[in-house]
CSV table of C-alpha atoms in Angstrom, one decimal:
chain,number,residue,atom,x,y,z
Y,1,MET,CA,12.3,-57.0,-19.5
Y,2,LYS,CA,13.8,-53.9,-20.6
Y,3,SER,CA,16.4,-52.2,-18.2
Y,4,ALA,CA,18.0,-49.6,-20.4
Y,5,LEU,CA,17.1,-45.9,-18.7
Y,6,PRO,CA,15.5,-44.1,-21.6
Y,7,LEU,CA,18.3,-43.1,-24.1
Y,8,ALA,CA,16.4,-39.3,-23.7
Y,9,LEU,CA,16.6,-38.9,-20.1
Y,10,VAL,CA,20.3,-40.4,-20.2
Y,11,LEU,CA,21.3,-37.9,-22.2
Y,12,ALA,CA,19.7,-35.0,-20.7
Y,13,ALA,CA,21.5,-35.9,-17.6
Y,14,ALA,CA,24.5,-36.0,-19.2
Y,15,CYS,CA,24.6,-33.0,-21.5
Y,16,ALA,CA,22.9,-30.7,-18.4
Y,17,PRO,CA,23.3,-27.1,-18.6
Y,18,PRO,CA,25.9,-25.1,-16.2
Y,19,SER,CA,24.8,-25.3,-12.7
Y,20,LEU,CA,24.2,-22.1,-11.1
Y,21,ALA,CA,25.0,-24.0,-7.6
Y,22,HIS,CA,21.8,-22.9,-6.1
Y,23,HIS,CA,18.9,-23.6,-7.9
Y,24,SER,CA,17.3,-26.0,-11.1
Y,25,THR,CA,18.2,-24.1,-14.8
Y,26,ALA,CA,14.9,-25.5,-15.8
Y,27,MET,CA,12.8,-22.6,-16.5
Y,28,PHE,CA,15.7,-21.9,-19.4
Y,29,ASP,CA,15.9,-22.4,-23.0
Y,30,PHE,CA,19.6,-23.5,-23.7
Y,31,THR,CA,18.1,-24.4,-27.0
Y,32,LYS,CA,17.9,-20.6,-27.8
Y,33,SER,CA,20.6,-17.6,-27.6
Y,34,MET,CA,18.7,-13.9,-27.4
Y,35,THR,CA,20.8,-10.5,-27.9
Y,36,LEU,CA,19.6,-7.5,-26.8
Y,37,THR,CA,21.1,-4.0,-27.1
Y,38,GLY,CA,19.8,-1.9,-24.7
Y,39,THR,CA,20.8,0.4,-21.0
Y,40,ILE,CA,21.8,-1.0,-18.0
Y,41,LYS,CA,19.3,0.1,-15.3
Y,42,GLU,CA,20.9,-2.1,-12.1
Y,43,LEU,CA,23.4,-3.9,-11.1
Y,44,GLN,CA,22.5,-6.2,-8.1
Y,45,TRP,CA,25.5,-7.2,-6.9
Y,46,THR,CA,24.7,-9.7,-4.6
Y,47,ASN,CA,24.8,-13.6,-3.4
Y,48,PRO,CA,23.6,-16.3,-4.5
Y,49,HIS,CA,23.4,-14.2,-7.4
Y,50,ALA,CA,24.3,-11.1,-9.1
Y,51,TRP,CA,21.3,-9.5,-11.2
Y,52,VAL,CA,21.5,-7.5,-14.0
Y,53,GLN,CA,18.6,-5.6,-14.8
Y,54,VAL,CA,18.5,-3.8,-18.9
Y,55,ILE,CA,16.1,-1.8,-20.4
Y,56,ALA,CA,15.3,-3.4,-24.0
Y,57,ASP,CA,13.2,-2.9,-26.6
Y,58,GLY,CA,10.6,-0.8,-24.2
Y,59,LYS,CA,11.2,-3.5,-21.4
Y,60,GLU,CA,13.0,-4.6,-18.4
Y,61,TYR,CA,15.4,-7.4,-18.4
Y,62,SER,CA,16.0,-9.9,-15.2
Y,63,LEU,CA,19.5,-11.5,-16.5
Y,64,GLU,CA,20.4,-14.0,-13.8
Y,65,CYS,CA,24.2,-15.1,-13.3
Y,66,GLY,CA,26.7,-16.2,-11.3
Y,67,SER,CA,27.8,-15.3,-7.6
Y,68,PRO,CA,30.0,-11.9,-7.3
Y,69,ASN,CA,32.4,-14.6,-6.2
Y,70,THR,CA,32.8,-16.1,-9.2
Y,71,MET,CA,32.3,-13.0,-11.1
Y,72,SER,CA,34.7,-10.9,-9.7
Y,73,ARG,CA,37.2,-13.6,-10.9
Y,74,GLN,CA,36.0,-13.6,-14.5
Y,75,GLY,CA,36.9,-9.4,-14.5
Y,76,TRP,CA,33.6,-8.2,-13.1
Y,77,LYS,CA,33.7,-5.4,-10.3
Y,78,ARG,CA,31.2,-4.0,-8.6
Y,79,ASN,CA,30.8,-0.8,-10.5
Y,80,THR,CA,31.5,-2.4,-14.0
Y,81,VAL,CA,28.3,-1.6,-15.2
Y,82,LYS,CA,26.6,1.9,-14.2
Y,83,PRO,CA,22.6,2.7,-14.5
Y,84,GLY,CA,22.6,4.4,-18.0
Y,85,ASP,CA,25.4,2.4,-18.9
Y,86,PRO,CA,25.0,0.9,-22.9
Y,87,VAL,CA,25.2,-2.9,-23.3
Y,88,THR,CA,24.7,-5.8,-25.3
Y,89,VAL,CA,24.0,-8.9,-23.6
Y,90,MET,CA,23.4,-12.5,-24.8
Y,91,MET,CA,21.2,-14.9,-22.6
Y,92,ARG,CA,19.4,-17.9,-22.7
Y,93,PRO,CA,15.8,-16.7,-22.0
Y,94,MET,CA,12.9,-18.2,-20.0
Y,95,LYS,CA,11.3,-20.6,-21.7
Y,96,ASP,CA,7.8,-18.9,-21.2
Y,97,GLY,CA,8.9,-16.0,-22.8
Y,98,THR,CA,8.7,-13.4,-19.5
Y,99,PRO,CA,11.4,-11.1,-19.5
Y,100,ALA,CA,14.5,-12.8,-18.0
Y,101,GLY,CA,16.8,-15.0,-18.7
Y,102,MET,CA,20.5,-16.4,-17.8
Y,103,LEU,CA,23.6,-14.0,-18.4
Y,104,VAL,CA,26.0,-15.9,-21.1
Y,105,SER,CA,27.8,-12.7,-22.0
Y,106,ILE,CA,27.7,-8.6,-21.7
Y,107,LEU,CA,30.0,-6.2,-24.1
Y,108,LEU,CA,30.4,-3.1,-22.2
Y,109,LYS,CA,31.1,0.4,-23.9
Y,110,ASP,CA,34.6,0.0,-23.0
Y,111,GLY,CA,34.9,-2.5,-25.8
Y,112,ARG,CA,35.4,-5.8,-23.4
Y,113,THR,CA,33.2,-8.7,-23.4
Y,114,LEU,CA,32.6,-10.7,-19.6
Y,115,GLY,CA,31.0,-13.6,-18.8
Y,116,ALA,CA,28.4,-14.0,-15.9
Y,117,GLY,CA,30.9,-16.3,-13.8
Y,118,VAL,CA,27.8,-19.5,-14.5
Y,119,THR,CA,31.0,-21.0,-16.6
Y,120,PRO,CA,34.4,-21.2,-16.7
Y,121,GLY,CA,36.4,-20.2,-19.3
Y,122,PRO,CA,36.1,-17.3,-21.7
Y,123,PRO,CA,33.1,-15.3,-22.7
Y,124,PRO,CA,31.3,-16.6,-25.8
Y,125,PRO,CA,31.9,-12.8,-28.5
Y,126,ILE,CA,29.2,-10.7,-28.6
Y,127,ALA,CA,29.0,-9.9,-32.6
Y,128,ALA,CA,26.9,-6.2,-32.2
Y,129,ALA,CA,28.3,-3.1,-30.6
Y,130,PRO,CA,26.3,-1.4,-27.7
Y,131,LYS,CA,24.3,1.4,-29.8
W,1,MET,CA,53.1,-5.0,39.6
W,2,SER,CA,51.5,-7.0,42.6
W,3,ARG,CA,48.5,-7.3,40.5
W,4,LEU,CA,50.1,-8.7,37.2
W,5,PHE,CA,51.7,-11.1,39.1
W,6,ALA,CA,48.3,-12.6,41.2
W,7,ALA,CA,46.9,-12.2,37.5
W,8,LEU,CA,49.7,-14.3,36.0
W,9,ALA,CA,49.9,-16.8,39.2
W,10,ALA,CA,46.3,-17.1,38.7
W,11,VAL,CA,46.8,-18.0,34.9
W,12,ALA,CA,49.0,-20.4,36.0
W,13,LEU,CA,47.3,-21.7,38.3
W,14,ILE,CA,44.7,-22.8,35.4
W,15,ALA,CA,47.2,-23.7,32.7
W,16,ILE,CA,49.6,-25.8,34.7
W,17,PRO,CA,46.7,-28.6,35.8
W,18,ALA,CA,45.9,-28.9,32.0
W,19,ALA,CA,49.3,-28.6,30.3
W,20,PRO,CA,50.3,-32.2,30.4
W,21,ALA,CA,46.8,-33.4,28.6
W,22,LEU,CA,47.2,-30.7,25.8
W,23,SER,CA,50.9,-31.7,25.5
W,24,GLN,CA,49.9,-35.4,25.1
W,25,SER,CA,47.1,-34.4,22.2
W,26,ARG,CA,49.0,-32.1,20.2
W,27,PRO,CA,50.7,-32.8,17.1
W,28,ASN,CA,54.8,-32.2,17.1
W,29,ALA,CA,56.5,-29.9,14.5
W,30,GLN,CA,57.3,-33.2,12.7
W,31,ALA,CA,54.0,-34.1,11.9
W,32,PHE,CA,53.0,-31.0,10.2
W,33,ALA,CA,56.5,-31.0,8.6
W,34,ARG,CA,55.3,-33.5,6.9
W,35,LEU,CA,51.8,-32.4,5.3
W,36,PRO,CA,51.7,-31.5,2.1
W,37,ASP,CA,51.2,-28.3,0.9
W,38,TRP,CA,47.3,-27.8,0.0
W,39,SER,CA,47.3,-23.7,0.8
W,40,GLY,CA,45.1,-21.0,-0.8
W,41,ALA,CA,42.1,-21.0,-2.9
W,42,TRP,CA,40.8,-24.4,-5.1
W,43,THR,CA,38.4,-24.5,-7.8
W,44,ARG,CA,36.8,-27.3,-9.6
W,45,ASP,CA,38.0,-28.4,-13.0
W,46,THR,CA,36.3,-30.9,-14.1
W,47,GLY,CA,32.7,-30.9,-14.1
W,48,GLY,CA,29.8,-32.5,-11.8
W,49,PHE,CA,29.9,-36.3,-10.7
W,50,TYR,CA,28.8,-37.8,-13.8
W,51,GLU,CA,32.0,-36.4,-16.2
W,52,SER,CA,34.3,-37.6,-13.5
W,53,THR,CA,36.3,-40.5,-14.4
W,54,PRO,CA,40.1,-40.9,-13.1
W,55,ALA,CA,40.9,-40.5,-17.2
W,56,GLN,CA,39.2,-37.3,-17.3
W,57,ALA,CA,40.8,-36.7,-13.9
W,58,LYS,CA,44.8,-36.8,-15.4
W,59,ASP,CA,45.6,-39.8,-12.7
W,60,PRO,CA,48.7,-41.1,-13.3
W,61,ALA,CA,47.9,-44.0,-11.4
W,62,PRO,CA,46.4,-47.6,-13.2
W,63,ALA,CA,42.9,-46.4,-12.4
W,64,PRO,CA,39.7,-49.0,-14.0
W,65,THR,CA,38.3,-46.7,-15.8
W,66,SER,CA,35.4,-46.1,-17.9
W,67,PRO,CA,33.1,-43.1,-18.3
W,68,ARG,CA,30.6,-44.3,-15.6
W,69,LEU,CA,28.0,-41.6,-16.6
W,70,ILE,CA,25.2,-43.7,-14.7
W,71,PRO,CA,26.0,-45.2,-11.2
W,72,PRO,CA,24.9,-48.7,-11.0
W,73,PHE,CA,21.6,-48.4,-9.7
W,74,THR,CA,19.7,-51.2,-7.5
W,75,PRO,CA,15.9,-51.5,-9.6
W,76,LYS,CA,14.7,-49.5,-6.4
W,77,PHE,CA,17.3,-46.1,-7.0
W,78,LYS,CA,17.3,-46.7,-10.4
W,79,ALA,CA,13.5,-45.9,-10.1
W,80,ILE,CA,13.7,-43.3,-7.9
W,81,PHE,CA,16.7,-41.9,-10.3
W,82,GLU,CA,14.5,-41.6,-13.5
W,83,ASP,CA,11.6,-40.5,-11.7
W,84,ASN,CA,13.9,-37.3,-10.7
W,85,LEU,CA,15.4,-36.8,-14.0
W,86,ARG,CA,11.8,-36.7,-15.5
W,87,ARG,CA,11.0,-34.3,-12.3
W,88,ILE,CA,14.5,-31.9,-13.5
W,89,ALA,CA,13.1,-32.1,-16.7
W,90,ALA,CA,9.8,-30.7,-16.1
W,91,ASP,CA,11.7,-27.7,-13.1
W,92,ARG,CA,9.6,-29.9,-10.4
W,93,TYR,CA,12.7,-31.7,-8.5
W,94,PRO,CA,12.4,-29.9,-5.3
W,95,ASP,CA,16.5,-29.9,-4.5
W,96,PRO,CA,16.8,-29.5,-0.7
W,97,ILE,CA,19.8,-26.7,-1.4
W,98,SER,CA,17.9,-24.2,-3.4
W,99,THR,CA,16.3,-23.4,0.1
W,100,CYS,CA,19.2,-21.2,1.4
W,101,GLY,CA,19.4,-23.6,4.5
W,102,THR,CA,20.2,-26.7,4.0
W,103,PRO,CA,23.9,-27.8,3.5
W,104,ALA,CA,25.3,-29.1,0.1
W,105,GLY,CA,26.1,-32.5,2.3
W,106,TRP,CA,28.7,-34.8,1.5
W,107,PRO,CA,30.0,-35.9,-1.0
W,108,ARG,CA,27.9,-32.9,-2.8
W,109,LEU,CA,29.6,-30.2,-1.2
W,110,LEU,CA,33.0,-30.7,-3.3
W,111,ALA,CA,30.4,-30.3,-6.7
W,112,THR,CA,29.7,-26.3,-6.1
W,113,PRO,CA,31.5,-23.4,-9.1
W,114,ASP,CA,32.6,-21.4,-6.5
W,115,ALA,CA,36.0,-21.9,-4.1
W,116,TYR,CA,37.4,-24.5,-1.5
W,117,GLU,CA,39.7,-24.6,0.7
W,118,PHE,CA,41.5,-27.2,2.5
W,119,VAL,CA,42.6,-27.0,5.8
W,120,ILE,CA,45.0,-29.2,7.2
W,121,ARG,CA,46.6,-30.6,10.3
W,122,PRO,CA,47.8,-33.3,11.6
W,123,GLU,CA,45.1,-34.9,13.7
W,124,GLN,CA,41.9,-32.9,11.8
W,125,SER,CA,41.4,-31.1,8.7
W,126,TRP,CA,38.3,-29.0,6.8
W,127,ILE,CA,37.2,-28.8,3.3
W,128,LEU,CA,35.4,-24.8,3.4
W,129,SER,CA,33.3,-24.8,0.4
W,130,GLU,CA,32.7,-21.4,-0.5
W,131,ASN,CA,29.5,-21.8,-1.6
W,132,GLY,CA,26.7,-22.7,0.6
W,133,PRO,CA,28.5,-22.5,2.9
W,134,ASN,CA,29.5,-25.7,3.8
W,135,ILE,CA,32.5,-27.4,6.0
W,136,ALA,CA,33.6,-30.9,5.6
W,137,ARG,CA,35.4,-31.7,9.5
W,138,ILE,CA,37.6,-34.9,8.8
W,139,TYR,CA,39.1,-36.5,11.9
W,140,THR,CA,42.8,-38.1,11.4
W,141,ASP,CA,43.6,-38.1,15.0
W,142,GLY,CA,43.0,-41.9,15.4
W,143,ARG,CA,39.2,-41.8,16.7
W,144,LYS,CA,36.3,-44.2,15.1
W,145,HIS,CA,33.3,-43.5,14.2
W,146,PRO,CA,30.3,-42.9,17.2
W,147,PRO,CA,28.8,-45.7,17.7
W,148,ALA,CA,25.5,-46.8,16.6
W,149,ASP,CA,23.5,-45.3,18.9
W,150,GLU,CA,26.0,-41.9,19.4
W,151,LEU,CA,25.3,-41.8,15.3
W,152,TRP,CA,22.4,-40.1,13.3
W,153,GLU,CA,22.5,-39.4,10.1
W,154,THR,CA,23.7,-35.7,9.3
W,155,TYR,CA,23.9,-34.2,5.4
W,156,THR,CA,27.9,-34.3,5.7
W,157,GLY,CA,27.9,-37.1,7.9
W,158,SER,CA,30.9,-38.5,10.1
W,159,SER,CA,34.2,-38.4,8.6
W,160,VAL,CA,37.5,-40.4,9.5
W,161,GLY,CA,40.6,-41.3,8.8
W,162,ARG,CA,44.7,-40.9,8.6
W,163,TRP,CA,47.6,-39.6,6.7
W,164,GLU,CA,49.5,-42.1,4.4
W,165,GLY,CA,52.3,-40.1,3.6
W,166,ASP,CA,50.8,-37.3,1.4
W,167,THR,CA,47.5,-38.6,0.8
W,168,LEU,CA,44.2,-38.0,3.4
W,169,VAL,CA,42.1,-41.3,3.2
W,170,PHE,CA,39.0,-40.8,5.1
W,171,ASN,CA,35.7,-42.8,5.4
W,172,THR,CA,32.4,-40.8,5.9
W,173,VAL,CA,29.1,-42.7,6.8
W,174,GLY,CA,26.6,-41.5,8.5
W,175,LEU,CA,24.7,-39.5,6.0
W,176,LYS,CA,20.6,-38.4,5.5
W,177,GLY,CA,19.6,-40.9,2.8
W,178,VAL,CA,17.2,-39.7,-0.3
W,179,GLY,CA,15.8,-37.1,-0.2
W,180,SER,CA,18.7,-35.4,1.2
W,181,THR,CA,22.3,-37.2,0.2
W,182,ILE,CA,22.7,-36.3,-3.6
W,183,LEU,CA,25.1,-35.8,-5.5
W,184,GLY,CA,23.9,-32.8,-7.7
W,185,ARG,CA,21.5,-31.3,-9.5
W,186,GLN,CA,21.2,-34.2,-12.1
W,187,GLY,CA,19.2,-36.8,-9.8
W,188,VAL,CA,21.8,-39.1,-8.5
W,189,VAL,CA,20.8,-39.8,-4.8
W,190,MET,CA,21.7,-42.7,-2.3
W,191,SER,CA,20.8,-44.2,0.7
W,192,ASP,CA,21.1,-44.0,4.4
W,193,LYS,CA,23.0,-47.4,4.4
W,194,LEU,CA,26.2,-44.8,1.6
W,195,MET,CA,29.9,-45.2,2.6
W,196,VAL,CA,32.1,-43.0,1.4
W,197,ASP,CA,36.2,-43.6,1.0
W,198,THR,CA,37.5,-40.8,-0.1
W,199,LYS,CA,41.7,-40.3,-0.7
W,200,ILE,CA,42.7,-36.9,-1.9
W,201,ARG,CA,46.7,-35.7,-2.9
W,202,LEU,CA,48.8,-33.7,-4.7
W,203,ILE,CA,49.3,-35.2,-8.7
W,204,GLU,CA,50.6,-31.9,-9.6
W,205,PRO,CA,52.2,-29.1,-7.8
W,206,ASP,CA,48.8,-27.0,-8.4
W,207,ARG,CA,46.3,-30.1,-9.0
W,208,LEU,CA,44.9,-32.0,-6.3
W,209,LEU,CA,43.4,-35.7,-7.0
W,210,ILE,CA,40.1,-36.8,-5.2
W,211,THR,CA,39.2,-40.5,-5.2
W,212,MET,CA,36.0,-41.8,-3.7
W,213,VAL,CA,34.8,-45.3,-3.8
W,214,LEU,CA,30.9,-45.1,-2.7
W,215,THR,CA,29.3,-48.5,-1.2
W,216,ASP,CA,25.9,-48.4,-1.1
W,217,PRO,CA,23.7,-51.6,-0.4
W,218,GLU,CA,21.0,-50.3,-1.4
W,219,ALA,CA,20.9,-47.9,-3.8
W,220,LEU,CA,24.4,-50.0,-5.6
W,221,THR,CA,24.7,-53.0,-7.0
W,222,LYS,CA,28.1,-52.9,-6.8
W,223,PRO,CA,30.7,-49.8,-5.0
W,224,TRP,CA,31.3,-46.9,-7.9
W,225,PRO,CA,34.4,-45.6,-8.6
W,226,ILE,CA,34.3,-41.7,-9.7
W,227,ALA,CA,37.5,-39.2,-9.4
W,228,PHE,CA,37.6,-35.3,-10.4
W,229,THR,CA,40.4,-33.0,-9.8
W,230,PHE,CA,40.7,-29.6,-8.0
W,231,LYS,CA,43.1,-26.9,-9.7
W,232,ARG,CA,45.1,-23.9,-7.2
W,233,LEU,CA,43.6,-20.6,-7.7
W,234,PRO,CA,46.2,-17.6,-8.7
W,235,LYS,CA,47.7,-16.9,-5.1
W,236,ASP,CA,45.8,-13.2,-4.2
W,237,THR,CA,42.6,-14.7,-4.7
W,238,THR,CA,40.6,-14.4,-1.8
W,239,VAL,CA,37.4,-16.4,-0.7
W,240,TRP,CA,34.3,-14.4,-0.2
W,241,ASP,CA,31.4,-14.6,2.2
W,242,TYR,CA,28.4,-16.5,0.0
W,243,ALA,CA,24.8,-15.8,1.8
W,244,CYS,CA,22.3,-17.5,0.0
W,245,ALA,CA,19.0,-15.8,1.8
W,246,GLU,CA,20.7,-12.3,0.5
W,247,ASN,CA,18.8,-11.7,-2.7
W,248,ASN,CA,17.5,-15.1,-3.3
W,249,ARG,CA,15.3,-14.3,-6.6
W,250,ASN,CA,14.0,-17.9,-7.1
W,251,PRO,CA,12.7,-19.3,-4.5
W,252,ILE,CA,11.4,-23.1,-4.4
W,253,THR,CA,7.5,-23.7,-4.3
W,254,ASP,CA,6.2,-27.3,-2.3
W,255,ALA,CA,5.9,-28.8,-5.9
W,256,GLY,CA,9.8,-28.4,-6.9
W,257,GLN,CA,9.1,-25.2,-9.6
W,258,THR,CA,12.1,-22.7,-8.8
W,259,LEU,CA,10.1,-19.6,-9.8
W,260,THR,CA,12.4,-16.4,-10.9
W,261,LEU,CA,11.2,-12.9,-9.3
W,262,ASP,CA,11.4,-9.6,-10.3
W,263,PRO,CA,13.5,-6.6,-8.2
W,264,SER,CA,10.3,-5.8,-6.6
W,265,GLY,CA,9.8,-9.5,-5.8
W,266,LYS,CA,6.7,-10.3,-7.7
W,267,VAL,CA,7.0,-13.4,-9.2
W,268,MET,CA,7.8,-13.4,-13.2
W,269,ASP,CA,6.9,-17.0,-14.5
W,270,LEU,CA,3.5,-17.1,-16.5
W,271,LYS,CA,2.4,-20.1,-14.5
W,272,THR,CA,3.5,-21.2,-11.0
W,273,GLU,CA,2.3,-24.5,-8.9
W,274,GLY,CA,2.7,-25.1,-5.5
W,275,GLN,CA,3.6,-22.6,-2.5
W,276,VAL,CA,6.6,-21.0,-1.8
W,277,ARG,CA,8.7,-23.3,0.4
């Protein structure tokens, strides 16, 4: 009888996506990156996760971040974005297509790109400029 | 003046009988002077338990190490692990910490992405995790684990040990087991027979090495050594509150699904299974 673990399961475990610490990330599609250009509706600077609400393509997207604690160590302040600010965001979208996702990078109107406190290190760059 | 004297006298009368016992139990200045400098805030600089090998953790000491992505499970726990992996892939894994009311426990509390503090004294130390928050209390005052009839299973268990030079050495037992003793969100669980032997020491001025040997006669066929490191954060780092229930937009259903709520609290997911726990 074969005793090895199914390879796909082992690889899934070894290559697990970055953890949001407090809950599963299974709802996000880590094979896709979605870039949106729009405006900030709201920043929820709260635990266990901060949320950036962005209006783009006529919809409101809920973008989940790390905690304010991890974000503040990556350059965020509670007023880094304000309602109406133009931004471009790169995210891992929801698998079911609902307008939400895990924020990976955000390009601010001052030209800075920040991560979202989910993974350590510098944020992946975003090519497009905010409109 | 006389009232002040009376107050001081009263304090003295209360304090004097307790003084001998306190002086015997308090560590002396030399004991404090021997402690290493683990001050400040810290964060993990290696990933989850899976990626942790002494080699990757830059352990300068000779250590046996091969990548140990999968623990040496017994058949029963291998089956549990495989089932957990399928549940994780399907978003049906009911992780207890996602409810915002359950501690991560030992040793999982060392695998969060936020900051840590290691508060050390000769007779007791505390590991404080910003995320959770979680607290591990480690007694090094010579006590033993509580006897069996006074030790009930908890998330963080009972930790007792000693200082060996600059190394904190301790043993942890009394953990809750399947469903609660989880090493991360990769499906590794242990039984309530788990025993963890941990050593913590500085290997560089700003890097702590934590090595563990997990022994579990129900879950593992042999002891499982793991290791990982923490790096010291900049000196002015503040460790903050982390209130998991403050704005939890990811409630968990009793089927193990993690939901996503919009800002008004409405469920966004197109398909849901089970009721919110």
